[in-house]
mmCIF file of C-alpha atoms and ligand atoms in Angstrom:
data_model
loop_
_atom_site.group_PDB
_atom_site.id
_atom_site.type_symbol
_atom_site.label_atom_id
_atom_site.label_comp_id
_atom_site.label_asym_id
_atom_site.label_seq_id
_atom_site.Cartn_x
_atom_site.Cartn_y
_atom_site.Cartn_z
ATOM 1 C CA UNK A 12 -6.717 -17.814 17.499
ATOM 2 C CA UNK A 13 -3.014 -18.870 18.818
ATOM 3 C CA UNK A 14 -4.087 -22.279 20.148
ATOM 4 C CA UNK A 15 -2.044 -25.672 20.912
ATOM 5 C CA UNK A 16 -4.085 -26.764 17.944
ATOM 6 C CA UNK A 17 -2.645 -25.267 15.175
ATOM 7 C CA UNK A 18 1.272 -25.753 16.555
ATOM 8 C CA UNK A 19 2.063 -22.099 17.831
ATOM 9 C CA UNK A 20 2.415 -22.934 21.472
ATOM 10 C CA UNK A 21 6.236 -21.594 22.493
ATOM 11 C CA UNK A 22 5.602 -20.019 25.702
ATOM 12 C CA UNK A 23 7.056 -16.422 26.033
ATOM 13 C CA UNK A 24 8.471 -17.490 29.706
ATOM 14 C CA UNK A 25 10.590 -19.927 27.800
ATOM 15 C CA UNK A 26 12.706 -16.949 26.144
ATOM 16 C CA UNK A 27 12.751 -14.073 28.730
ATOM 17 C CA UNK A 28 12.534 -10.522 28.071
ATOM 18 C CA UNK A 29 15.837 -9.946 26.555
ATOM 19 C CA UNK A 30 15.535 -13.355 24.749
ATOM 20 C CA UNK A 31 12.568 -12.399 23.185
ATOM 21 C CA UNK A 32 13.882 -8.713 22.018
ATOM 22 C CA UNK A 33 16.523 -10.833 20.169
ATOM 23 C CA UNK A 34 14.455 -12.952 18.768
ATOM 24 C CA UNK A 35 12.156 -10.549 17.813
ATOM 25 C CA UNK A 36 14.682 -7.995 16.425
ATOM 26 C CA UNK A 37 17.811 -10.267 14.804
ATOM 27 C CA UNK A 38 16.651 -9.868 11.594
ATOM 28 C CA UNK A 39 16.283 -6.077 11.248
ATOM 29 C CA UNK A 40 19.494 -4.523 10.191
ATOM 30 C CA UNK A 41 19.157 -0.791 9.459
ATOM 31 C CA UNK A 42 19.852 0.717 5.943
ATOM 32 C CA UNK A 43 19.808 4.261 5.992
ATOM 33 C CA UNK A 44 23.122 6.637 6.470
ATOM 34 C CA UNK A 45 21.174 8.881 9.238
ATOM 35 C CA UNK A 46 21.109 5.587 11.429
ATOM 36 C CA UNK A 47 24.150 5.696 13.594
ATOM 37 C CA UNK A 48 22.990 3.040 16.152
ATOM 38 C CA UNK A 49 20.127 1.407 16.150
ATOM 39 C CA UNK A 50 18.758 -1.639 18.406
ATOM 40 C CA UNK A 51 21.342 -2.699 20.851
ATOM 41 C CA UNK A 52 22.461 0.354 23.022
ATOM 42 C CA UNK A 53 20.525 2.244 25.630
ATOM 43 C CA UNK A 54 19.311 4.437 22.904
ATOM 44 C CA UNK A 55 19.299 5.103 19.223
ATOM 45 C CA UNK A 56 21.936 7.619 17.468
ATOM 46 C CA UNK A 57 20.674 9.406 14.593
ATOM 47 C CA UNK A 58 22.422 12.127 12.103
ATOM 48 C CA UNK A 59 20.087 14.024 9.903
ATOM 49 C CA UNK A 60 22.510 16.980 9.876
ATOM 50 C CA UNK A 61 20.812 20.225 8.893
ATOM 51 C CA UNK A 62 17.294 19.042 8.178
ATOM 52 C CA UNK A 63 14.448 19.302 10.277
ATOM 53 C CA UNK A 64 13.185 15.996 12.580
ATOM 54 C CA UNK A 65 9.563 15.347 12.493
ATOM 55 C CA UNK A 66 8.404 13.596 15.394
ATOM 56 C CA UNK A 67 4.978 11.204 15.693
ATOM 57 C CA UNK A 68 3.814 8.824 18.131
ATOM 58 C CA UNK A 69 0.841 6.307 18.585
ATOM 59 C CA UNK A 70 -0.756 3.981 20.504
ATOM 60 C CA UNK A 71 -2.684 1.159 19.549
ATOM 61 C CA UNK A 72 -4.786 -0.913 22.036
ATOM 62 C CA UNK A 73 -6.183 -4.131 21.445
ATOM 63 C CA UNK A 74 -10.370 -4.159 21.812
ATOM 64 C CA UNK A 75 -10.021 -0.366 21.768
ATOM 65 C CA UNK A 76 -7.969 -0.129 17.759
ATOM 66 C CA UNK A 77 -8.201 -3.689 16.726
ATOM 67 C CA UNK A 78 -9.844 -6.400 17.247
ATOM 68 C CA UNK A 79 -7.612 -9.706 16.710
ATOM 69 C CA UNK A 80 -10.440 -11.922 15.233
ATOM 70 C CA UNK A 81 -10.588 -10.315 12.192
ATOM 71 C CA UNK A 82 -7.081 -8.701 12.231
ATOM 72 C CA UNK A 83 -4.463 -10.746 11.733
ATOM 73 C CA UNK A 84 -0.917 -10.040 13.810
ATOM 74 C CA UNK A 85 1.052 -9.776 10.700
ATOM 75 C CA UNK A 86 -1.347 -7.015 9.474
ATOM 76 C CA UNK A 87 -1.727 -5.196 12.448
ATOM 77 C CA UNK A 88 2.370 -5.141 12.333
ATOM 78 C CA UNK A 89 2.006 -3.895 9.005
ATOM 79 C CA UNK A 90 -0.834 -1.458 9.895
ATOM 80 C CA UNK A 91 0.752 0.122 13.286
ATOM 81 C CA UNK A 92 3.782 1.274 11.070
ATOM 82 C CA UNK A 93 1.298 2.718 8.364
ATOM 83 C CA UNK A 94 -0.672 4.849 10.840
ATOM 84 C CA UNK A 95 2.799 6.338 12.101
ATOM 85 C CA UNK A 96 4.323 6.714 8.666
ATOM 86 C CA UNK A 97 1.279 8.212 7.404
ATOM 87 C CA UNK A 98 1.653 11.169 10.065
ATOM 88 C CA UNK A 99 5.050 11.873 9.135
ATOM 89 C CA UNK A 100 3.973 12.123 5.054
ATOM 90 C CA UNK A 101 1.308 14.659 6.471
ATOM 91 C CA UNK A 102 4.319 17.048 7.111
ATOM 92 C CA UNK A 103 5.347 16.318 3.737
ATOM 93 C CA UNK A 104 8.160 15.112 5.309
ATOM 94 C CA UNK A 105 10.198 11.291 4.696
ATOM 95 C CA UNK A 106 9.918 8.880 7.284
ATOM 96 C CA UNK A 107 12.927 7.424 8.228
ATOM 97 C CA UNK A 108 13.165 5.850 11.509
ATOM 98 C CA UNK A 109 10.730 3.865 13.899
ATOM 99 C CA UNK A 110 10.756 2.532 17.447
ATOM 100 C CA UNK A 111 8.199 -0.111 18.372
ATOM 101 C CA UNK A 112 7.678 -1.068 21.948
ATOM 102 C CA UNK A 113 4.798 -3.633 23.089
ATOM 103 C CA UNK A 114 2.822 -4.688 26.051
ATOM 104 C CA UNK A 115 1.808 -7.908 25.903
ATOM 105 C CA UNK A 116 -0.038 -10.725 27.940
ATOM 106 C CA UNK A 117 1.447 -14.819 27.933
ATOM 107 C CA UNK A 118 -1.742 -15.580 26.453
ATOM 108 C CA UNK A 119 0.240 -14.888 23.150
ATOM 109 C CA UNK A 120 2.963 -17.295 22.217
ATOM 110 C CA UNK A 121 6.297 -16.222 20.567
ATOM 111 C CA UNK A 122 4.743 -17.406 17.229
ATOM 112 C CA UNK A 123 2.413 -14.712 17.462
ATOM 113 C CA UNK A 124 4.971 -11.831 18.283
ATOM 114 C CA UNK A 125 7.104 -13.471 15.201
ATOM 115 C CA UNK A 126 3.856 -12.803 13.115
ATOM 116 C CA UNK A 127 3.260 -9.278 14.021
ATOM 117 C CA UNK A 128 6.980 -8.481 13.568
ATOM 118 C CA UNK A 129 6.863 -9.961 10.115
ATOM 119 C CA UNK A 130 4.648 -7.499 9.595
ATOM 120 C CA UNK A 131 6.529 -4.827 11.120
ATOM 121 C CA UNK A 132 9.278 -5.674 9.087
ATOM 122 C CA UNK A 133 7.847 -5.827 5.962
ATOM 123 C CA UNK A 134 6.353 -2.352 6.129
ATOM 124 C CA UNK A 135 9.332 -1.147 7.469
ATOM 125 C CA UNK A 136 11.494 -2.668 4.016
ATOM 126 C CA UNK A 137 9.089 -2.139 1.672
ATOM 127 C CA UNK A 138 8.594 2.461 3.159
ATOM 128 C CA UNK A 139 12.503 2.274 3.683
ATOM 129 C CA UNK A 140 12.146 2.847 7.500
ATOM 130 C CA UNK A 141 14.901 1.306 10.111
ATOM 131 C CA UNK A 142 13.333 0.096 13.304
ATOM 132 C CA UNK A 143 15.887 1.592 15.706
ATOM 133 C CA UNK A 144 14.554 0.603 19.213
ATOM 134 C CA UNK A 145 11.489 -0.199 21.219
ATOM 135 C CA UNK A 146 10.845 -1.646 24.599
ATOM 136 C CA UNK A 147 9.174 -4.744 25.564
ATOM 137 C CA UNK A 148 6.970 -5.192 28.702
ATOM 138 C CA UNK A 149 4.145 -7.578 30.047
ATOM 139 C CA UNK A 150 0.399 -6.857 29.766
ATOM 140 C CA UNK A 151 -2.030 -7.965 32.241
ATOM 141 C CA UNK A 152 -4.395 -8.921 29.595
ATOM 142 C CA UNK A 153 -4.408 -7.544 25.941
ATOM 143 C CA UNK A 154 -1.570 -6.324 23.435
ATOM 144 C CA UNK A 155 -0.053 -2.832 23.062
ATOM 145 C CA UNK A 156 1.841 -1.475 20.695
ATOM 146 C CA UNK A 157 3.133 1.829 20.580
ATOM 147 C CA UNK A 158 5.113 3.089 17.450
ATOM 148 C CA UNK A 159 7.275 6.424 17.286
ATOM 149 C CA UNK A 160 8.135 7.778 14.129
ATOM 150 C CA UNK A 161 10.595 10.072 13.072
ATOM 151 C CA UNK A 162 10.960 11.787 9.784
ATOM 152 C CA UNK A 163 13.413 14.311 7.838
ATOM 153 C CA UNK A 164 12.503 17.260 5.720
ATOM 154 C CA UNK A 165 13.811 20.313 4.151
ATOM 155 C CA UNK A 166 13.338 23.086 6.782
ATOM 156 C CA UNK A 167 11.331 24.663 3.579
ATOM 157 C CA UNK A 168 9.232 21.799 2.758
ATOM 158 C CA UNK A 169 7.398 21.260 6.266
ATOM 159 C CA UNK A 170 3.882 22.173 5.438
ATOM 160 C CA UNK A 171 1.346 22.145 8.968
ATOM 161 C CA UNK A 172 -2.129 21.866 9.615
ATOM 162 C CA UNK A 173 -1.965 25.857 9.878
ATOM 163 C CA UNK A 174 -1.226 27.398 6.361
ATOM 164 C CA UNK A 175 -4.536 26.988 4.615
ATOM 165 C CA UNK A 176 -5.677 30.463 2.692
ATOM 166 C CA UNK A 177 -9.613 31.748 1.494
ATOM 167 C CA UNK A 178 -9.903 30.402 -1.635
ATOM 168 C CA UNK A 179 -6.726 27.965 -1.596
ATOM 169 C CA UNK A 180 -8.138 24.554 -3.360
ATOM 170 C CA UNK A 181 -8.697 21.768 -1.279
ATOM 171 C CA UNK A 182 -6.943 18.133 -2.836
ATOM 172 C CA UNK A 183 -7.627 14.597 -1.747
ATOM 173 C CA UNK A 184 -5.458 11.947 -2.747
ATOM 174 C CA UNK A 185 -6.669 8.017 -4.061
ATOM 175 C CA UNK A 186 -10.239 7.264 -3.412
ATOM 176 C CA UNK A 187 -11.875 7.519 0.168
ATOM 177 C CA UNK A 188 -14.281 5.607 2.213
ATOM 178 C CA UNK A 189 -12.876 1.627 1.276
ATOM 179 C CA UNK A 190 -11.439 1.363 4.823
ATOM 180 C CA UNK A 191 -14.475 1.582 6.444
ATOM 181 C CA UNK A 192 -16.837 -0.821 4.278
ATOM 182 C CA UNK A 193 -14.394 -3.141 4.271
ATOM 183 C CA UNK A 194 -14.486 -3.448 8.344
ATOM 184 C CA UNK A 195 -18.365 -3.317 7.866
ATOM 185 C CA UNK A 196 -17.663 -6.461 5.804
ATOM 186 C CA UNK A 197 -15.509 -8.316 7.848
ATOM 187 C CA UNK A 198 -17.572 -7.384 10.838
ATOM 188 C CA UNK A 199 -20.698 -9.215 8.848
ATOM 189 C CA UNK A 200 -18.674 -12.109 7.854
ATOM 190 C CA UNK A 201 -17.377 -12.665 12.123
ATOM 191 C CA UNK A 202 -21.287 -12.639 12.494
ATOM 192 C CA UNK A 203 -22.079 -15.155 10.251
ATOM 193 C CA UNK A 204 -19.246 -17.324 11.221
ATOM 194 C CA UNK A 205 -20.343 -17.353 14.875
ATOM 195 C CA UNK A 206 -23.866 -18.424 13.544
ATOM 196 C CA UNK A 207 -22.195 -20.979 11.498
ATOM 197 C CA UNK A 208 -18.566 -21.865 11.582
ATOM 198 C CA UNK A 209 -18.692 -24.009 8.894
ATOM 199 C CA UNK A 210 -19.490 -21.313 5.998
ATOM 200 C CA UNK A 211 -17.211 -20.623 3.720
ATOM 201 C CA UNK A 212 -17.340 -16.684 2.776
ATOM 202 C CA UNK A 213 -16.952 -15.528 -0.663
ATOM 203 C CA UNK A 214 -15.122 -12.029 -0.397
ATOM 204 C CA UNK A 215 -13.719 -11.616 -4.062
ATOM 205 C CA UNK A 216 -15.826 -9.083 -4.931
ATOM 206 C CA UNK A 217 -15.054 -7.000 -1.686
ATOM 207 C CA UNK A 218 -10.944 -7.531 -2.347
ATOM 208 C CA UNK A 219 -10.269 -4.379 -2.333
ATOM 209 C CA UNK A 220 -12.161 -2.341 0.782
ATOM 210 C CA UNK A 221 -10.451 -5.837 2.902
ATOM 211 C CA UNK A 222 -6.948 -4.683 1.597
ATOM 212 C CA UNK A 223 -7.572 -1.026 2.310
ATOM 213 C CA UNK A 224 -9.054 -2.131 6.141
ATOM 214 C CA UNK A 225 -6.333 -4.995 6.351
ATOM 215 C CA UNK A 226 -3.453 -3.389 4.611
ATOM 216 C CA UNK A 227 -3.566 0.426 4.159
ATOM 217 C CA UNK A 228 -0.650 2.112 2.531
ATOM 218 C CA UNK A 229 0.393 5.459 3.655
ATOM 219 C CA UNK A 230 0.992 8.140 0.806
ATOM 220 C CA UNK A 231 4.891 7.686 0.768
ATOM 221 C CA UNK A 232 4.775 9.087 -2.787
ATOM 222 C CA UNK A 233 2.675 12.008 -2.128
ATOM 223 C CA UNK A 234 5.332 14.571 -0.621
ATOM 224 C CA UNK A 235 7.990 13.522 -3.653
ATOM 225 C CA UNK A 236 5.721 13.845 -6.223
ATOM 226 C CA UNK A 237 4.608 17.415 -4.897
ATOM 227 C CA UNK A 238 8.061 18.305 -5.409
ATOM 228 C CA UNK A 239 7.980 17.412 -8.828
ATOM 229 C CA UNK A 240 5.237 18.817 -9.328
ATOM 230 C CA UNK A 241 6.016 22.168 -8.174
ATOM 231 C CA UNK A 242 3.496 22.457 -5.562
ATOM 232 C CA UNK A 243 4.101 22.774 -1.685
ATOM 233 C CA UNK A 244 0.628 22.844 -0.193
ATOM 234 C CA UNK A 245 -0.574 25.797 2.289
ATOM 235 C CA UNK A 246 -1.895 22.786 5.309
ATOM 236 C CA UNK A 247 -1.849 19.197 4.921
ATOM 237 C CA UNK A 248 -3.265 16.226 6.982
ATOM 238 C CA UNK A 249 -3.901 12.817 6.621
ATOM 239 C CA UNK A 250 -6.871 11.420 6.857
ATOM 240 C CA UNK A 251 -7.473 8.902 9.722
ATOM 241 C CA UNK A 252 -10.691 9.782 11.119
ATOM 242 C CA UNK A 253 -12.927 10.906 8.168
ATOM 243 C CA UNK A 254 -12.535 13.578 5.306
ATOM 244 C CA UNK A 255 -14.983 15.562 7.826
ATOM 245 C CA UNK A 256 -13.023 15.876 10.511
ATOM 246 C CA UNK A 257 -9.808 15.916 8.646
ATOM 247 C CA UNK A 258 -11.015 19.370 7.009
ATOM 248 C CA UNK A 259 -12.503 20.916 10.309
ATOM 249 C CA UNK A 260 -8.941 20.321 11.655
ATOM 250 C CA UNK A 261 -7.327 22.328 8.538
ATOM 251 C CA UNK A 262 -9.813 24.867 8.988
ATOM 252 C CA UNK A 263 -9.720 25.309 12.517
ATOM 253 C CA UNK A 264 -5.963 25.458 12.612
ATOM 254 C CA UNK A 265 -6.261 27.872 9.442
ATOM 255 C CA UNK A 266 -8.765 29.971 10.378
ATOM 256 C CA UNK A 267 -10.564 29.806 7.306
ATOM 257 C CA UNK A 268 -13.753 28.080 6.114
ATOM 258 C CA UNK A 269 -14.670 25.658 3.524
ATOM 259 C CA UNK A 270 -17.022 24.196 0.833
ATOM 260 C CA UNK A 271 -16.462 20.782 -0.065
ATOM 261 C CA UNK A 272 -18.483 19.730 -3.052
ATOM 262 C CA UNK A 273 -20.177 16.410 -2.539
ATOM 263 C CA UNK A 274 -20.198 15.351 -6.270
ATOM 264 C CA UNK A 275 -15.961 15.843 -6.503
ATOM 265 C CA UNK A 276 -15.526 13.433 -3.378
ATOM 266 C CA UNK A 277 -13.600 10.594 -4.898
ATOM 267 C CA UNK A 278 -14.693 6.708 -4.320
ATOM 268 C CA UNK A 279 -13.563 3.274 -5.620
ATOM 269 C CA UNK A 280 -16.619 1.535 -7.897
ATOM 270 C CA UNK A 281 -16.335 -1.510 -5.051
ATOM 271 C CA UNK A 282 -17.435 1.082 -2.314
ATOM 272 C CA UNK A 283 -20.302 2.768 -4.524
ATOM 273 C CA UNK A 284 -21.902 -0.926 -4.937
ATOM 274 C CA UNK A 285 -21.394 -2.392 -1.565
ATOM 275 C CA UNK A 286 -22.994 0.823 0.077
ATOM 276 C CA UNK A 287 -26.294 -0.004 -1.885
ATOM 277 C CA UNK A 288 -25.540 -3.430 -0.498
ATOM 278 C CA UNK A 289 -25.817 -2.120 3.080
ATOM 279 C CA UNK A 290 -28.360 0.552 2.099
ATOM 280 C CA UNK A 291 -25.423 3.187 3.394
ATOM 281 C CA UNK A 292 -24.547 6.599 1.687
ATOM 282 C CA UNK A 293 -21.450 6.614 0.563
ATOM 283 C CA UNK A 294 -20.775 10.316 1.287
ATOM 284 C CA UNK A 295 -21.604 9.547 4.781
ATOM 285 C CA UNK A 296 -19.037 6.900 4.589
ATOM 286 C CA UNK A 297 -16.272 9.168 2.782
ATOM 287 C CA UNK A 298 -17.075 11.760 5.095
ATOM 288 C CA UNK A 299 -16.865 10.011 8.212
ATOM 289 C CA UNK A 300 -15.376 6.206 7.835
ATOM 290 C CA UNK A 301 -12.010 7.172 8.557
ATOM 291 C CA UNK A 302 -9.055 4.955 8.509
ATOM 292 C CA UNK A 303 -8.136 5.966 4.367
ATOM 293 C CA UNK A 304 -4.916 6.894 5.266
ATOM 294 C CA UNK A 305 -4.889 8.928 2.337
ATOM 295 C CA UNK A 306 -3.874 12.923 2.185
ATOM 296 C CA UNK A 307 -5.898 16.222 1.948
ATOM 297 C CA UNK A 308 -4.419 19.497 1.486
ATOM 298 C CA UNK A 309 -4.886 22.715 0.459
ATOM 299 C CA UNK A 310 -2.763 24.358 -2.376
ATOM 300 C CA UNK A 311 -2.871 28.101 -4.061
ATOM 301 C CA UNK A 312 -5.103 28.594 -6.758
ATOM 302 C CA UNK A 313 -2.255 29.425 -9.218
ATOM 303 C CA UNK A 314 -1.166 25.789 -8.897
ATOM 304 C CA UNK A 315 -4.092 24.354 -10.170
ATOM 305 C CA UNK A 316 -2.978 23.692 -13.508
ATOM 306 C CA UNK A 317 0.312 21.752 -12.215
ATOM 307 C CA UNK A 318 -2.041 19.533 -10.108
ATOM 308 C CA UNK A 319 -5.266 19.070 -12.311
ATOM 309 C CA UNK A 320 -3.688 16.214 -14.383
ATOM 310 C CA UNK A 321 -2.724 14.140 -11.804
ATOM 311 C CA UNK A 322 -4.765 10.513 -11.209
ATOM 312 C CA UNK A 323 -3.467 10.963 -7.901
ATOM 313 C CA UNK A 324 -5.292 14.127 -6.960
ATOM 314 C CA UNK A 325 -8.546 15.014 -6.963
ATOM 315 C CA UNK A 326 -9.696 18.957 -5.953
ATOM 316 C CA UNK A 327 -13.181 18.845 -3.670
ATOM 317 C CA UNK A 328 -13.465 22.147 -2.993
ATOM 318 C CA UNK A 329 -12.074 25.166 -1.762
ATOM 319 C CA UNK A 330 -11.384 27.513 1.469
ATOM 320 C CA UNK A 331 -13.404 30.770 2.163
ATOM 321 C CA UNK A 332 -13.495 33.149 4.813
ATOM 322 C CA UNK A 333 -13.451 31.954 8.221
ATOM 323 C CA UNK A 334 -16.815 33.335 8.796
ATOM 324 C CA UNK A 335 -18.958 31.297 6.078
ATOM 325 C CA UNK A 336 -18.319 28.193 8.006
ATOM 326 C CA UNK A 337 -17.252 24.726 6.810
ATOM 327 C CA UNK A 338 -20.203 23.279 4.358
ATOM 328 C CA UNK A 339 -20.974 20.255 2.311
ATOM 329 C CA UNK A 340 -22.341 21.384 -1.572
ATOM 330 C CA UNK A 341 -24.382 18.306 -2.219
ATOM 331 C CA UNK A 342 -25.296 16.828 -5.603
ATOM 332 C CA UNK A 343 -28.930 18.480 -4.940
ATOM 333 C CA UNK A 344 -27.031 21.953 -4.539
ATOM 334 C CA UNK A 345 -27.756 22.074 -0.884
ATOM 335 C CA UNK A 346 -25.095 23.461 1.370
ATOM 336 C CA UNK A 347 -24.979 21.290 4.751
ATOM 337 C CA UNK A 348 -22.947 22.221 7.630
ATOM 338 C CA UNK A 349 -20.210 19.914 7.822
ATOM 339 C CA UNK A 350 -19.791 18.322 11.410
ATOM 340 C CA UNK A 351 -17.193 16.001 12.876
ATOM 341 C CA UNK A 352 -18.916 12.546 12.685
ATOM 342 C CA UNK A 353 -20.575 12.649 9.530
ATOM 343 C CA UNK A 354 -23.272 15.312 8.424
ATOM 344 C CA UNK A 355 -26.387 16.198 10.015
ATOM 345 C CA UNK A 356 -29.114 15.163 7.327
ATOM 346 C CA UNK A 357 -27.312 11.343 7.986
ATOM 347 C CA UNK A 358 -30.293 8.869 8.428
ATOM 348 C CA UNK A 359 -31.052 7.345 11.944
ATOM 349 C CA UNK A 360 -29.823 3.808 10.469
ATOM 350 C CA UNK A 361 -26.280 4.705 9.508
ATOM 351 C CA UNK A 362 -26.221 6.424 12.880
ATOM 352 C CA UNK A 363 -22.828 5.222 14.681
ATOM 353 C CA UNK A 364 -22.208 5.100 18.170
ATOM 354 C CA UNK A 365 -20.579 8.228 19.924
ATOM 355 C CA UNK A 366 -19.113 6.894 22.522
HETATM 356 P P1 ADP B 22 16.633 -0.705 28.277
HETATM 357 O O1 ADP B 22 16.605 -1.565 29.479
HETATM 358 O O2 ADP B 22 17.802 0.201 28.173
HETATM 359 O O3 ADP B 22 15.311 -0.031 27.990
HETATM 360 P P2 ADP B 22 15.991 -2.905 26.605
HETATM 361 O O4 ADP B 22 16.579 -4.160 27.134
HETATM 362 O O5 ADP B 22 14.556 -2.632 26.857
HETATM 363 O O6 ADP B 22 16.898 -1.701 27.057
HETATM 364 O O7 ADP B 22 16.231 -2.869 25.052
HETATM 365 C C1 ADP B 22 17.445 -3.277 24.463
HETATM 366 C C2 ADP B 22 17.466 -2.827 23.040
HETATM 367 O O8 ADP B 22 16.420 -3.452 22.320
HETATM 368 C C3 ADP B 22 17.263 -1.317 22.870
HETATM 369 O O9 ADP B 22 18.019 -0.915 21.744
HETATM 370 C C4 ADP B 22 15.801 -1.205 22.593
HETATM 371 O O10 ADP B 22 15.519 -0.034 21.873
HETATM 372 C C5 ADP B 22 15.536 -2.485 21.783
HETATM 373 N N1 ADP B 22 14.168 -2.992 21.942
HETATM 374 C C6 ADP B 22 13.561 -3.373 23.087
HETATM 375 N N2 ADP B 22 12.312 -3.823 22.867
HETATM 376 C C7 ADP B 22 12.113 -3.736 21.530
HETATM 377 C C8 ADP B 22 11.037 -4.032 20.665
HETATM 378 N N3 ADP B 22 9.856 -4.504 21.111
HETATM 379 N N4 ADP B 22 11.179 -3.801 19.334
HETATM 380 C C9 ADP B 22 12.338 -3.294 18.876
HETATM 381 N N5 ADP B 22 13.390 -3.003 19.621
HETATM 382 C C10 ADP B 22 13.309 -3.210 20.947
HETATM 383 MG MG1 MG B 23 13.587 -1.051 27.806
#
């Protein structure tokens, strides 16, 4: 991707380590009053006086989370601070500050590193996050990043995975399942371009499951709008792996059971059609596709009338008693155990790889 060819050939050995953390980081300039000290020093200073710090790291590894040929740097930038801010809204909590260290091979020029910062940065101004630190180290062969982010919240506004009640209602935010078809097709479209390099795809119609895959947007306005709602949910969680396993989690943490009605699942018109395109289910997809980014929690019954309203939020179902289990109610009326990857009547074809 980052050859001589198209002019991005600066050699990291040309700037050094420290050179390249300045070059990398002169432009960031931290805005919020609970940075003290940001890049610079040996460490960060922060000051969120009596609140509570939320905490969240992760690691993203190149061939393992991303694949550079259909990612490009400036979106995984913009992706790796998504993932992390996404986590911190899960506590219903405001994330506020981020450290970003990398690993990373001379195979990539500077150019490349300026790209994926650009991204970095432009996630980071448009959630109102400083980046206050990192560190920078070489990779024998693919890129790392690792992003820690912290948060602040109202020692009565933290809501965990653990709250969830029998018969609380279970909420989704947005739509669910775009993430995932739009990797399915940008995955098809790297196929046909090996075939044929000169073909020139047409992705209009599949716009918006690209953006969702390409550029996800963590639910920054989820936990303020709760608040104005009225409602603090019982359990929250975002949902990076699949509604499935999302609600197992809440569940398992809760001690409680759920039905999730198959019908209420929300999804985007673009993923309906281009599941009949690849002859997927689209429940599968909701229920397992992962990657949304989008928020499910569980709120009282008694706040179902501040909630009902809201585009925002759909309600999908409900907790029970531990013992009834966690089940799918599908559109037939069936109730289907709900498992981790998917559900068990999923066809053979749409079967994914465990590995
Ligand atoms: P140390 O040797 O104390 O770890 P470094 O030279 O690694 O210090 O880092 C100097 C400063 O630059 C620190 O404030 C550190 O947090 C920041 N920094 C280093 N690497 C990165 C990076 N990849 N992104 C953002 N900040 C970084
Ligand atoms: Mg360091």
């Amino acid at each position: 991707m980052f050859d001589d060819s198209q002019g991005m050939k600066t050699n990291l050995s040309e700037l050094g380590e420290f050179g390249l953390i300045e070059h990398l980081t002169r432009s960031f300039s931290p805005k919020l009053t609970s940075t003290i000290k940001a890049i610079g020093d040996d460490a960060a200073v922060l000051n969120f006086e009596n609140k509570y710090t939320i905490v969240t790291t992760d690691l993203l590894v190149e061939g393992v989370h991303f694949d550079l040929a259909y990612m490009p740097l400036k979106h995984l930038g913009y992706k790796a601070v998504m993932v992390n801010a996404s986590d911190v809204y899960a506590m219903n909590a405001k994330a506020t500050q981020i450290t970003v260290s990398i690993a990373v091979s001379n195979r990539f020029p500077v150019e490349a590193l300026e790209e994926l910062y650009a991204g970095i940065q432009l996630a980071a101004k448009l959630y109102n996050i400083d980046v206050v630190g990192g560190d920078t180290t070489s990779s024998t062969s693919g890129l790392l990043i690792s992003i820690t982010a912290l948060g602040v919240a109202d020692k009565d506004d933290v809501v965990l995975r653990s709250g969830a009640k029998p018969n609380d209602l279970l909420v989704v935010t947005g739509d669910l399942g775009a993430a995932y078809m739009g990797l399915q097709v940008l995955e098809r479209e790297k196929q046909v371009f090996k075939a044929n390099p000169n073909a020139q795809p047409d992705l209009d119609q599949y716009t918006y499951l690209i953006e969702r895959q390409l550029k996800p947007e963590a639910r920054k306005d989820i936990p303020p709008l709760l608040k104005e709602l009225g409602v603090k949910p019982t359990s929250m969680i975002d949902i990076s792996d699949g509604l499935s396993s999302e609600v197992i989690h809440i569940c398992k943490n809760s001690q409680v059971g759920a039905n999730l009605y198959e019908d209420k699942i929300p999804l985007d018109p673009a993923v309906i059609s281009v599941c009949e395109e690849f002859d997927i289910n689209s429940t599968t997809i909701a229920l397992s596709g992962g990657e949304d980014y989008e928020l499910l929690f569980t709120v009282s019954q008694e706040d179902y009338d501040k909630i009902k309203a809201n585009p925002n939020l759909t309600v999908i179902g409900h907790m029970t008693e531990e013992e009834e289990g966690m089940h799918l109610i599908t559109r037939a009326n069936t109730k289907i155990p709900l498992i981790a990857r998917g559900w068990n009547s999923m066809e053979d074809k749409n079967k994914k790889n465990e590995d």
